[in-house]
Coordinates of C-alpha atoms and ligand atoms in Angstrom, one line a residue:
X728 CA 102.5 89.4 114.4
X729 CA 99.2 88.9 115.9
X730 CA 96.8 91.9 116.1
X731 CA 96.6 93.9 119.4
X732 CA 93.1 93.4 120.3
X733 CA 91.4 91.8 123.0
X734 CA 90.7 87.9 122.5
X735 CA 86.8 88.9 122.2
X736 CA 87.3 91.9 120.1
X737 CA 87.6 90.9 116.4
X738 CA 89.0 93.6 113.7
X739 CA 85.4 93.7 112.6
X740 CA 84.1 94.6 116.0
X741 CA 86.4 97.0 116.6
X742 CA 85.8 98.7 113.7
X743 CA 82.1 98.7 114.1
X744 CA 81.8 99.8 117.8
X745 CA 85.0 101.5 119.1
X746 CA 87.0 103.1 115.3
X747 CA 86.1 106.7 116.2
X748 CA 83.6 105.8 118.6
X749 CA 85.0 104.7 121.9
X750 CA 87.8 104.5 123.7
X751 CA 89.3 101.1 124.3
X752 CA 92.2 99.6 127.1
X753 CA 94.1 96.7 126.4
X754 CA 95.8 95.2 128.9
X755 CA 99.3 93.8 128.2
X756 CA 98.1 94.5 124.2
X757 CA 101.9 94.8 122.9
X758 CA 104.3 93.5 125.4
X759 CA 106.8 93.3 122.5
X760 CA 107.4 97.1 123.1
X761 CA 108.5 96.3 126.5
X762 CA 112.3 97.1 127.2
X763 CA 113.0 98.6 123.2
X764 CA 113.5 102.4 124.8
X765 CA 114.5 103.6 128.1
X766 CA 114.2 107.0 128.8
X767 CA 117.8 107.9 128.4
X768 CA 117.4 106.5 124.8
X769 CA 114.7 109.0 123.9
X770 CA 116.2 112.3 125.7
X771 CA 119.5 111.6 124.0
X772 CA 117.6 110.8 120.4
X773 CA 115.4 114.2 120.8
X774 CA 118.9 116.1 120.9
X775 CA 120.0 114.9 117.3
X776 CA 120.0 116.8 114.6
X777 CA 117.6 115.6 111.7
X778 CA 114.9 114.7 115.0
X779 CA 111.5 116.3 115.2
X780 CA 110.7 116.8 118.8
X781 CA 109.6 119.3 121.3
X782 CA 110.3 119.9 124.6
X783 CA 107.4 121.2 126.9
X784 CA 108.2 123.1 130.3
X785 CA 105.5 123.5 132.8
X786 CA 106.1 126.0 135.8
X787 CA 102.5 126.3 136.8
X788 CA 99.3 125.3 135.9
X789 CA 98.9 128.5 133.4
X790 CA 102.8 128.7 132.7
X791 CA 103.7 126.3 130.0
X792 CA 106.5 127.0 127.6
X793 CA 107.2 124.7 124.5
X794 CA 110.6 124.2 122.6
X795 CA 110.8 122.8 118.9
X796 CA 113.8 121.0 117.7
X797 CA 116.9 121.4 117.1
X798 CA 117.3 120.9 120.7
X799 CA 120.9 120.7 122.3
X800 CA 121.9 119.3 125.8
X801 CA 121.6 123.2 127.6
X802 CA 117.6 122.8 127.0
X803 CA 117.2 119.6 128.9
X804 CA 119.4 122.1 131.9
X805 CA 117.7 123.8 134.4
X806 CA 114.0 122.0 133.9
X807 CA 111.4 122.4 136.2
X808 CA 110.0 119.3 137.9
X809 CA 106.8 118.8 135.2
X810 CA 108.2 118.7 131.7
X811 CA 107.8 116.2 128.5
X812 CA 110.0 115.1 125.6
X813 CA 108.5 114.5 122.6
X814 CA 109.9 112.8 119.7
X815 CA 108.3 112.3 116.0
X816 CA 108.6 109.5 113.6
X817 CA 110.3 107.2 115.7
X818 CA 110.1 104.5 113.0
X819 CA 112.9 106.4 110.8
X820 CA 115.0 105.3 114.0
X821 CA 113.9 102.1 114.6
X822 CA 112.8 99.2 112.4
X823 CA 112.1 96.9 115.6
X824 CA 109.9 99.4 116.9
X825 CA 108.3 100.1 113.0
X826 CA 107.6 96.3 113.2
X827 CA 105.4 97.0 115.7
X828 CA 102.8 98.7 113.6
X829 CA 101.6 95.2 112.3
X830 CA 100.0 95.2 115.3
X831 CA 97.3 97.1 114.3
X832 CA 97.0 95.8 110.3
X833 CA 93.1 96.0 111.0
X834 CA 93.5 99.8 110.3
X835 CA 94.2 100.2 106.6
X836 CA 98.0 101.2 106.3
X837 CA 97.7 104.3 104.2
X838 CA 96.4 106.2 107.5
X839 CA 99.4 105.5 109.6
X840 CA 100.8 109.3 110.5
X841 CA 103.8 107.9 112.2
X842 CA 104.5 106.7 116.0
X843 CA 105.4 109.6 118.5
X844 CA 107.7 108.7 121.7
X845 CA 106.8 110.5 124.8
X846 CA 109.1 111.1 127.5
X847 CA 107.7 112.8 130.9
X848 CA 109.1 112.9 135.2
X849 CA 106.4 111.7 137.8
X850 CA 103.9 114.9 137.6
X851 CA 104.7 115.5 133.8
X852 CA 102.2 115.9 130.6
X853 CA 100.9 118.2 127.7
X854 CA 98.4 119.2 129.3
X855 CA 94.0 118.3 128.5
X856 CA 93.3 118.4 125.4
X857 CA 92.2 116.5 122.2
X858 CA 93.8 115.5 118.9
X859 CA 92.1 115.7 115.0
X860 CA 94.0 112.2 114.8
X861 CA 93.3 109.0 115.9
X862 CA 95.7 107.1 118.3
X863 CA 96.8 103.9 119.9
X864 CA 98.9 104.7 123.2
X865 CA 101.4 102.7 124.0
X866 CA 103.2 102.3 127.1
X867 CA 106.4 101.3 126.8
X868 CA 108.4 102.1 130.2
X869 CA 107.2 103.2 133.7
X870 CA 103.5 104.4 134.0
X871 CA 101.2 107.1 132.9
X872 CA 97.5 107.8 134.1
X873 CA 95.2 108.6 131.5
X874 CA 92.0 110.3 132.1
X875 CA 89.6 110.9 129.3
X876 CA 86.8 113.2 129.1
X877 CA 84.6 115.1 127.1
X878 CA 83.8 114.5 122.9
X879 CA 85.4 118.3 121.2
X880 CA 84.8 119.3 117.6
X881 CA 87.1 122.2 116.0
X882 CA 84.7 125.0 117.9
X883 CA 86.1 123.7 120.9
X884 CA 88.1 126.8 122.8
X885 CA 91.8 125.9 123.9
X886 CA 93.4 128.5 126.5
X887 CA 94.5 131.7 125.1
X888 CA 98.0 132.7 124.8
X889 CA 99.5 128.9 125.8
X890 CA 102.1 127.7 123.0
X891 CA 100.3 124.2 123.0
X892 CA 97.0 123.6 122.9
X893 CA 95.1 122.7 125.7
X894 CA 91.9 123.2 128.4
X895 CA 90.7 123.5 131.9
X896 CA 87.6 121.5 131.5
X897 CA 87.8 117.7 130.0
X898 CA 83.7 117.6 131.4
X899 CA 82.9 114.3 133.2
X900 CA 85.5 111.7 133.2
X901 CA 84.7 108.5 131.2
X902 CA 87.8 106.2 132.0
X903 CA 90.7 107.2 134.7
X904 CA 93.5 104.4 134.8
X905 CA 97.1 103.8 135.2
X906 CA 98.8 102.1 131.8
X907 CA 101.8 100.0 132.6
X908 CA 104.4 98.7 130.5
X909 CA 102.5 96.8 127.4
X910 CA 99.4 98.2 127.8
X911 CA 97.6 100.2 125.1
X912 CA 94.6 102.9 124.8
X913 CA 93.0 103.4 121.6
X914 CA 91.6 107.3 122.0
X915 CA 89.6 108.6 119.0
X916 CA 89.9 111.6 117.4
X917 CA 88.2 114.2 119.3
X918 CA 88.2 112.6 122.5
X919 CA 89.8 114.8 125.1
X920 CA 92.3 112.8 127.3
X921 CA 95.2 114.0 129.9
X922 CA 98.3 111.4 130.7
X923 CA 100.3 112.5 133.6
X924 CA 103.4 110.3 134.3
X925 CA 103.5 108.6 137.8
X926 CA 107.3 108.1 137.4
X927 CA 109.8 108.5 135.0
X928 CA 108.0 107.4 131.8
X929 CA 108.3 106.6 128.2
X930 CA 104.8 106.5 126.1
X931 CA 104.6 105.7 122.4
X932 CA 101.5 107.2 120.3
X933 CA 100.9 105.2 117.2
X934 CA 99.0 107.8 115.2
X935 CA 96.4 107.2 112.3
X936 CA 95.5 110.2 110.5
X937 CA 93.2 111.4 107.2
X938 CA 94.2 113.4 104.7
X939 CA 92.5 116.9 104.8
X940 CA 90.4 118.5 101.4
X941 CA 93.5 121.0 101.1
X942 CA 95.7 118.0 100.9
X943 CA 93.9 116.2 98.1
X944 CA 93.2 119.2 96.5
X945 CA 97.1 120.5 96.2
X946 CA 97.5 116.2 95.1
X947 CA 94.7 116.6 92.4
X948 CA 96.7 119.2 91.2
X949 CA 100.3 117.7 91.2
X950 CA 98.3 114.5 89.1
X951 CA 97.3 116.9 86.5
X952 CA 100.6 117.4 86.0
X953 CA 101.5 113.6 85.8
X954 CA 99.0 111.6 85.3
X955 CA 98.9 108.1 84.5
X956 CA 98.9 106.9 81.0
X957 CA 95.7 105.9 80.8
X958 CA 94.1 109.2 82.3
X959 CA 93.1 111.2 79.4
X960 CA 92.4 114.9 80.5
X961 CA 91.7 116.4 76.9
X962 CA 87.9 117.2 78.5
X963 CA 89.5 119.6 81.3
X964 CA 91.2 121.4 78.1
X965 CA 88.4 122.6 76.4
X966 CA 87.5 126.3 77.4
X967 CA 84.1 126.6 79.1
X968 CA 80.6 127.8 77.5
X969 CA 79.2 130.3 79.1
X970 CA 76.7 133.2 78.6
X971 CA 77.6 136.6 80.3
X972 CA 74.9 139.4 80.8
X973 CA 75.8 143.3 80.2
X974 CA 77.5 144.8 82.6
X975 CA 81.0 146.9 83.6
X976 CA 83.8 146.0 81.2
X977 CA 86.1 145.3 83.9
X978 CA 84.0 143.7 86.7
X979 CA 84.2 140.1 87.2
X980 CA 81.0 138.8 87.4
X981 CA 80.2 137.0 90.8
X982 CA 77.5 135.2 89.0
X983 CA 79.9 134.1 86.1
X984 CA 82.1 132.7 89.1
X985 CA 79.3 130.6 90.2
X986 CA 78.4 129.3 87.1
X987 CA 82.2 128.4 86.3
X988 CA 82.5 126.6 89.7
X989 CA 78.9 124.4 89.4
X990 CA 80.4 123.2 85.6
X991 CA 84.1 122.5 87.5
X992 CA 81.8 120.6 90.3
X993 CA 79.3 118.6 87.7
X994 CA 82.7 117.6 85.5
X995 CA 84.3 116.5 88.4
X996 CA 81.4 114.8 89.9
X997 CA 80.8 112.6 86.4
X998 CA 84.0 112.8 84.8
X999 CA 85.5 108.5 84.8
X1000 CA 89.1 110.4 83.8
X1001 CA 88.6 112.6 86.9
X1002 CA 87.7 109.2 89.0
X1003 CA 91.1 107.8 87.7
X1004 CA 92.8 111.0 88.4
X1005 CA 91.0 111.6 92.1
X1006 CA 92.0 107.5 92.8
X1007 CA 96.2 108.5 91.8
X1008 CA 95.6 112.0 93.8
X1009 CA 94.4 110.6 96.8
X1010 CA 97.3 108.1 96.9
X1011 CA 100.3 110.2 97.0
X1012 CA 98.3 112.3 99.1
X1013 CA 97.9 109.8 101.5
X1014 CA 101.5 107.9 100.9
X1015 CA 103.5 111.4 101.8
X1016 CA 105.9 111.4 104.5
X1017 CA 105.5 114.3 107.0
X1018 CA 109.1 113.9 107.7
X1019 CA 112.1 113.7 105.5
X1020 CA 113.6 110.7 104.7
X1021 CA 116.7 109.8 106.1
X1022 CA 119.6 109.3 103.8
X1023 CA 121.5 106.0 104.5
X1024 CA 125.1 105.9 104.5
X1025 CA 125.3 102.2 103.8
X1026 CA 125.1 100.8 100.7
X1027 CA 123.8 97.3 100.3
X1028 CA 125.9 94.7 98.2
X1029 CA 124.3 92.7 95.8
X1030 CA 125.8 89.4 96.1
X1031 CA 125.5 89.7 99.8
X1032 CA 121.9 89.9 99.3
X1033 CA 121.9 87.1 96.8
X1034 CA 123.3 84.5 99.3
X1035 CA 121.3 86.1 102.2
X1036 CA 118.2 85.1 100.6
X1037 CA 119.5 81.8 99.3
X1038 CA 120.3 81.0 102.4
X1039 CA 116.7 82.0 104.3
X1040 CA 116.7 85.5 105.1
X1041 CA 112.7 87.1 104.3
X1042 CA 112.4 90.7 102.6
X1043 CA 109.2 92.2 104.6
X1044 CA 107.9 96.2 104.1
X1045 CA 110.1 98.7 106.2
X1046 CA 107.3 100.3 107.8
X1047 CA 109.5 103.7 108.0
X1048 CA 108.2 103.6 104.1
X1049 CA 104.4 104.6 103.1
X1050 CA 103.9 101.8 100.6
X1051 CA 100.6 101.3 99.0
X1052 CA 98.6 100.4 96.0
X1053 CA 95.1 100.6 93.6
X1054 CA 94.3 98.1 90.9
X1055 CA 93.1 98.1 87.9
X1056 CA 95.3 99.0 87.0
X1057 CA 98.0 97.9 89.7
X1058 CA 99.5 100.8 90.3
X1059 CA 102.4 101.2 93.5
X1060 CA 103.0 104.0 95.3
X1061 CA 105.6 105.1 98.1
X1062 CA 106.6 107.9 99.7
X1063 CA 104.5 110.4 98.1
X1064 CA 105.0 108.7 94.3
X1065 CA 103.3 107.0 92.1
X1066 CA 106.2 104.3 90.9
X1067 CA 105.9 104.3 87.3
X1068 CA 109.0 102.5 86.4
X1069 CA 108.1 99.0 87.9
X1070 CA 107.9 96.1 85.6
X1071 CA 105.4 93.6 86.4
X1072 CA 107.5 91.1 89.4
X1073 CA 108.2 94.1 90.5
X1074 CA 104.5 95.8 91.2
X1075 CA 103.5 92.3 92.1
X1076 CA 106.4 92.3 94.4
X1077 CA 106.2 95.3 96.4
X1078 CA 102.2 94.7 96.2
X1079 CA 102.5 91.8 98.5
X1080 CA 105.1 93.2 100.8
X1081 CA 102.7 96.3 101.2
X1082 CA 100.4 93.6 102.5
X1083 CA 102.6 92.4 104.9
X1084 CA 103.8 89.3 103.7
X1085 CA 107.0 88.2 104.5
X1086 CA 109.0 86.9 101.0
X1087 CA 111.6 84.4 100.5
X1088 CA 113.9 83.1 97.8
X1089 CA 111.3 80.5 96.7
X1090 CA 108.6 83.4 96.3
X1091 CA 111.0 85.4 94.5
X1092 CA 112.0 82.3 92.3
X1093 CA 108.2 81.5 91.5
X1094 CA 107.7 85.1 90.7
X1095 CA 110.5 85.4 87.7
X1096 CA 109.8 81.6 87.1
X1097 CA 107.0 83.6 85.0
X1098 CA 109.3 85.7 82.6
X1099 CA 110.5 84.3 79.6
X1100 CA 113.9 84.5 80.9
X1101 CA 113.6 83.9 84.7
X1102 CA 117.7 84.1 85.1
X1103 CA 117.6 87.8 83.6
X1104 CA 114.2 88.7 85.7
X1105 CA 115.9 87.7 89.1
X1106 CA 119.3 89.5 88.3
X1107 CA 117.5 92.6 87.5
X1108 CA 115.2 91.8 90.6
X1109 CA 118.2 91.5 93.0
X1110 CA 119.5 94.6 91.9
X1111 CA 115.8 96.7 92.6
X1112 CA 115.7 94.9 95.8
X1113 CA 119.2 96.8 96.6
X1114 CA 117.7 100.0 95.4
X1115 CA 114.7 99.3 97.8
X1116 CA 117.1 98.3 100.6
X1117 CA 119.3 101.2 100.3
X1118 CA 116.2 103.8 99.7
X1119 CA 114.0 102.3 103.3
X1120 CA 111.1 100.7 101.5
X1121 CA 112.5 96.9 101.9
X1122 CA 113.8 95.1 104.8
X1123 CA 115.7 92.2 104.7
X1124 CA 116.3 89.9 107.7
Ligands
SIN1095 C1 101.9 112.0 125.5 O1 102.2 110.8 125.2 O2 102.3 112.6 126.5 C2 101.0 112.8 124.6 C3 100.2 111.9 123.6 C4 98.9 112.5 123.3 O3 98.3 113.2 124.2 O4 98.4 112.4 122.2
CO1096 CO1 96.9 113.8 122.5

C-alpha cells in the first residue's frame, strides 16, 4: 500500500516539518477505510467481553460520566443525546483494518500504540483536550469537526473532578474543519483538539506512542534477568568501592547514596555490555502489547498451508503483532519477547515480514535453498509458519 501523504509531502518532509510539530489534513488520505465499520459494528463489538472500551455520557457541559468495559447492552439504554463509544485495539478484531497501518510505514513500526474506533451521535465528543501520544485520525463513516487549539505540556490544568480529562480553554483556534469519510488529521502530541460528530459517526485514531523512562527501566530490569548470550554482566556483580565517613551506626548516609547512584550512572553511561543490554531492554519495552492477545480457536493445518503457498498465497506481518528487530546481532522480537529460539531462515524470515514485505513460495524456497538440506529446512519452516499463524504474528492470504 501506498503511504497516506499528500502527493507533495514526502516521508522526509513530513518528518522534518509536521512529526510533532504541526498538524496536517489529508483529504481523501485512506479511502480504503471507507465502508470496513458501520456504527452498529462498533456499538455491538464495545459490548463483547475480552473488548477494551469506554462509554462517555455527557448531560451538560460540566456533567460527563465515563463507563469502562465490560459493557452490556443496559449501558448503551437510556443515553443522553451527546455520548461516545470507544473501542481499543481494533486490529485484534480486524486484519483488514490492521492492514491499514502500512499506510503510515514512514513512522517506524515499534511506535504503533494500537488504532482506537470512535463512535459518537450528531453533538457527541470527549470533550477538549490533548493527548501524550501522537495520532493519525481517521474518518471512517459520517463526519466529525475537528478544531484544534493551543500547544499543552503536562502542567497543563484539566477540570477538576471530571472522570476524563479535559478543558474549557483550547486558546486560539489553529484549524476548524469537517473530516469526511477517508480523510485523515495527523495531531501531535500535545496539541489540544475537540471532534464533535455532525451525525452519526465512526472515527478511527491510529495512535503512535513512546515508551516512558519507567517503562525501560522495569525492561532494563527484566533483561538482567535474561539477557542475551552475548551480554556479559559479570561488571554489574562486583560489589561497589566506596569510602564512608564516621557517623551513626544505623544511619544511611545520603551522601553514600549519591555516590552509589553517580558510579550506577558513569557504569551505565560507558558500560558496551549495558549498550547491548539497554538495545534488548528497549525492544521488548517497546514490542509489549497493551492489550492481551486473543487466543485463536482455529488451528491452522499444515498441508493446507503447504498447497496454499504452492499455489500463490503471500505470508505478510499481522499487524495485530508488534514484530521487530536489532542487528548485529539479528535479534527478533514480538509481543514483548525477545525470540531466542529462531534458527537463521527463520530470523531472516520474520525480519523481512517485519518490514513489510509480502513473501511467497519462491522466497521461502530461496531462503532454505541455503541450508544444507533445503527439504528438511522447509518442512520445519512450514511447521513455524503454522505456529506463527495460529499465535497472530503471520498472515497468510
Ligand atoms: C475521538 O475520536 O472521539 C477521540 C480521539 C481523540 O481525541 O484522540
Ligand atoms: Co485525543
Amino acid at each position: 500500500m501506498t503511504f497516506c501523504l499528500p502527493e507533495k509531502i514526502t516521508p522526509e518532509i513530513f518528518l522534518r516539518d509536521y512529526w510533532q510539530k504541526k498538524p496536517l489534513l489529508i483529504r481523501q488520505g485512506l479511502p480504503q477505510i471507507i465502508g470496513l465499520f458501520e456504527p452498529a459494528d462498533i456499538i455491538e463489538l464495545a459490548q463483547q467481553e475480552e473488548v477494551t472500551a469506554r462509554l462517555i455520557k455527557q448531560f451538560s457541559e460540566d456533567n460527563w460520566q465515563l463507563k469502562r468495559s465490560p459493557l452490556n447492552a443496559k449501558d448503551f439504554e437510556k443515553l443522553p443525546a451527546q455520548w461516545s463509544v470507544l473501542v481499543q485495539n481494533l486490529e485484534q478484531w480486524s486484519t483488514e483494518l490492521g492492514k491499514l497501518w502500512s499506510a503510515f510505514g514512514f513512522i517506524p513500526q515499534w511506535q504503533r500504540d494500537d488504532i482506537m474506533a470512535s463512535y459518537a451521535p450528531r453533538g457527541g465528543s470527549v470533550g477538549k483536550h490533548y493527548d501524550e501520544y501522537d495520532v493519525f485520525l481517521v474518518q471512517g463513516y459520517g463526519h466529525r469537526r475537528w478544531q484544534l487549539g493551543k500547544w499543552c505540556d503536562p502542567s497543563t490544568e484539566f477540570k477538576p473532578n471530571q472522570p476524563i480529562r479535559i478543558f474549557d480553554d483550547m486558546g486560539d483556534l489553529i484549524l476548524d474543519e469537517v473530516m469526511a469519510p477517508g480523510d485523515i488529521l495527523y495531531v501531535p502530541s500535545r496539541l489540544s483538539h475537540y471532534g464533535v460528530a455532525e451525525d452519526d459517526c465512526l472515527t478511527f485514531s491510529f495512535g503512535l506512542r513512546c515508551p516512558n523512562l519507567a517503562d525501560l527501566l522495569d525492561h532494563v530490569n527484566q533483561a538482567f534477568d535474561q539477557p542475551y548470550p552475548e551480554i556479559d554482566l559479570n561488571e554489574f556483580n562486583i560489589p561497589l568501592r566506596l569510602s564512608p565517613s564516621v557517623q551513626k551506626t544505623g544511619k544511611l548516609d545520603p551522601a553514600m547514596v549519591q555516590t552509589m547512584k553517580q558510579q550506577l550512572l558513569a557504569k551505565l553511561a560507558s558500560s558496551t555490555q549495558f549498550d547491548r543490554l539497554f538495545q534488548q531492554a528497549v525492544a521488548t519495552a517497546v514490542s509489549t502489547r497493551r492489550y492481551d492477545l486473543l487466543e485463536t480457536e482455529e488451528y491452522c493445518d499444515l498441508d493446507e498451508i503447504h498447497l496454499f503457498l504452492q499455489q500463490g498465497a503471500v505470508l505478510s506481518q499481522d499487524n495485530n503483532c508488534k514484530l521487530l528487530y536489532t542487528e548485529n546481532p539479528l535479534l527478533l522480537y514480538a509481543n514483548g519477547e525477545w525470540l531466542d529460539e529462531l534458527n537463521e531462515i527463520e530470523a531472516e524470515l520474520l525480519k523481512r515480514l517485519a518490514d513489510g514485505e509480502q513473501l511467497t513460495w519462491q522466497n521461502l524456497t530461496t531462503l532454505c535453498a541455503q541450508s544444507t538440506d533445503p527439504a528438511n529446512a522447509m518442512a520445519l519452516l512450514l511447521d513455524t509458519l503454522c505456529n506463527w499463524i495460529d499465535d497472530g504474528w503471520v498472515l497468510i492470504q
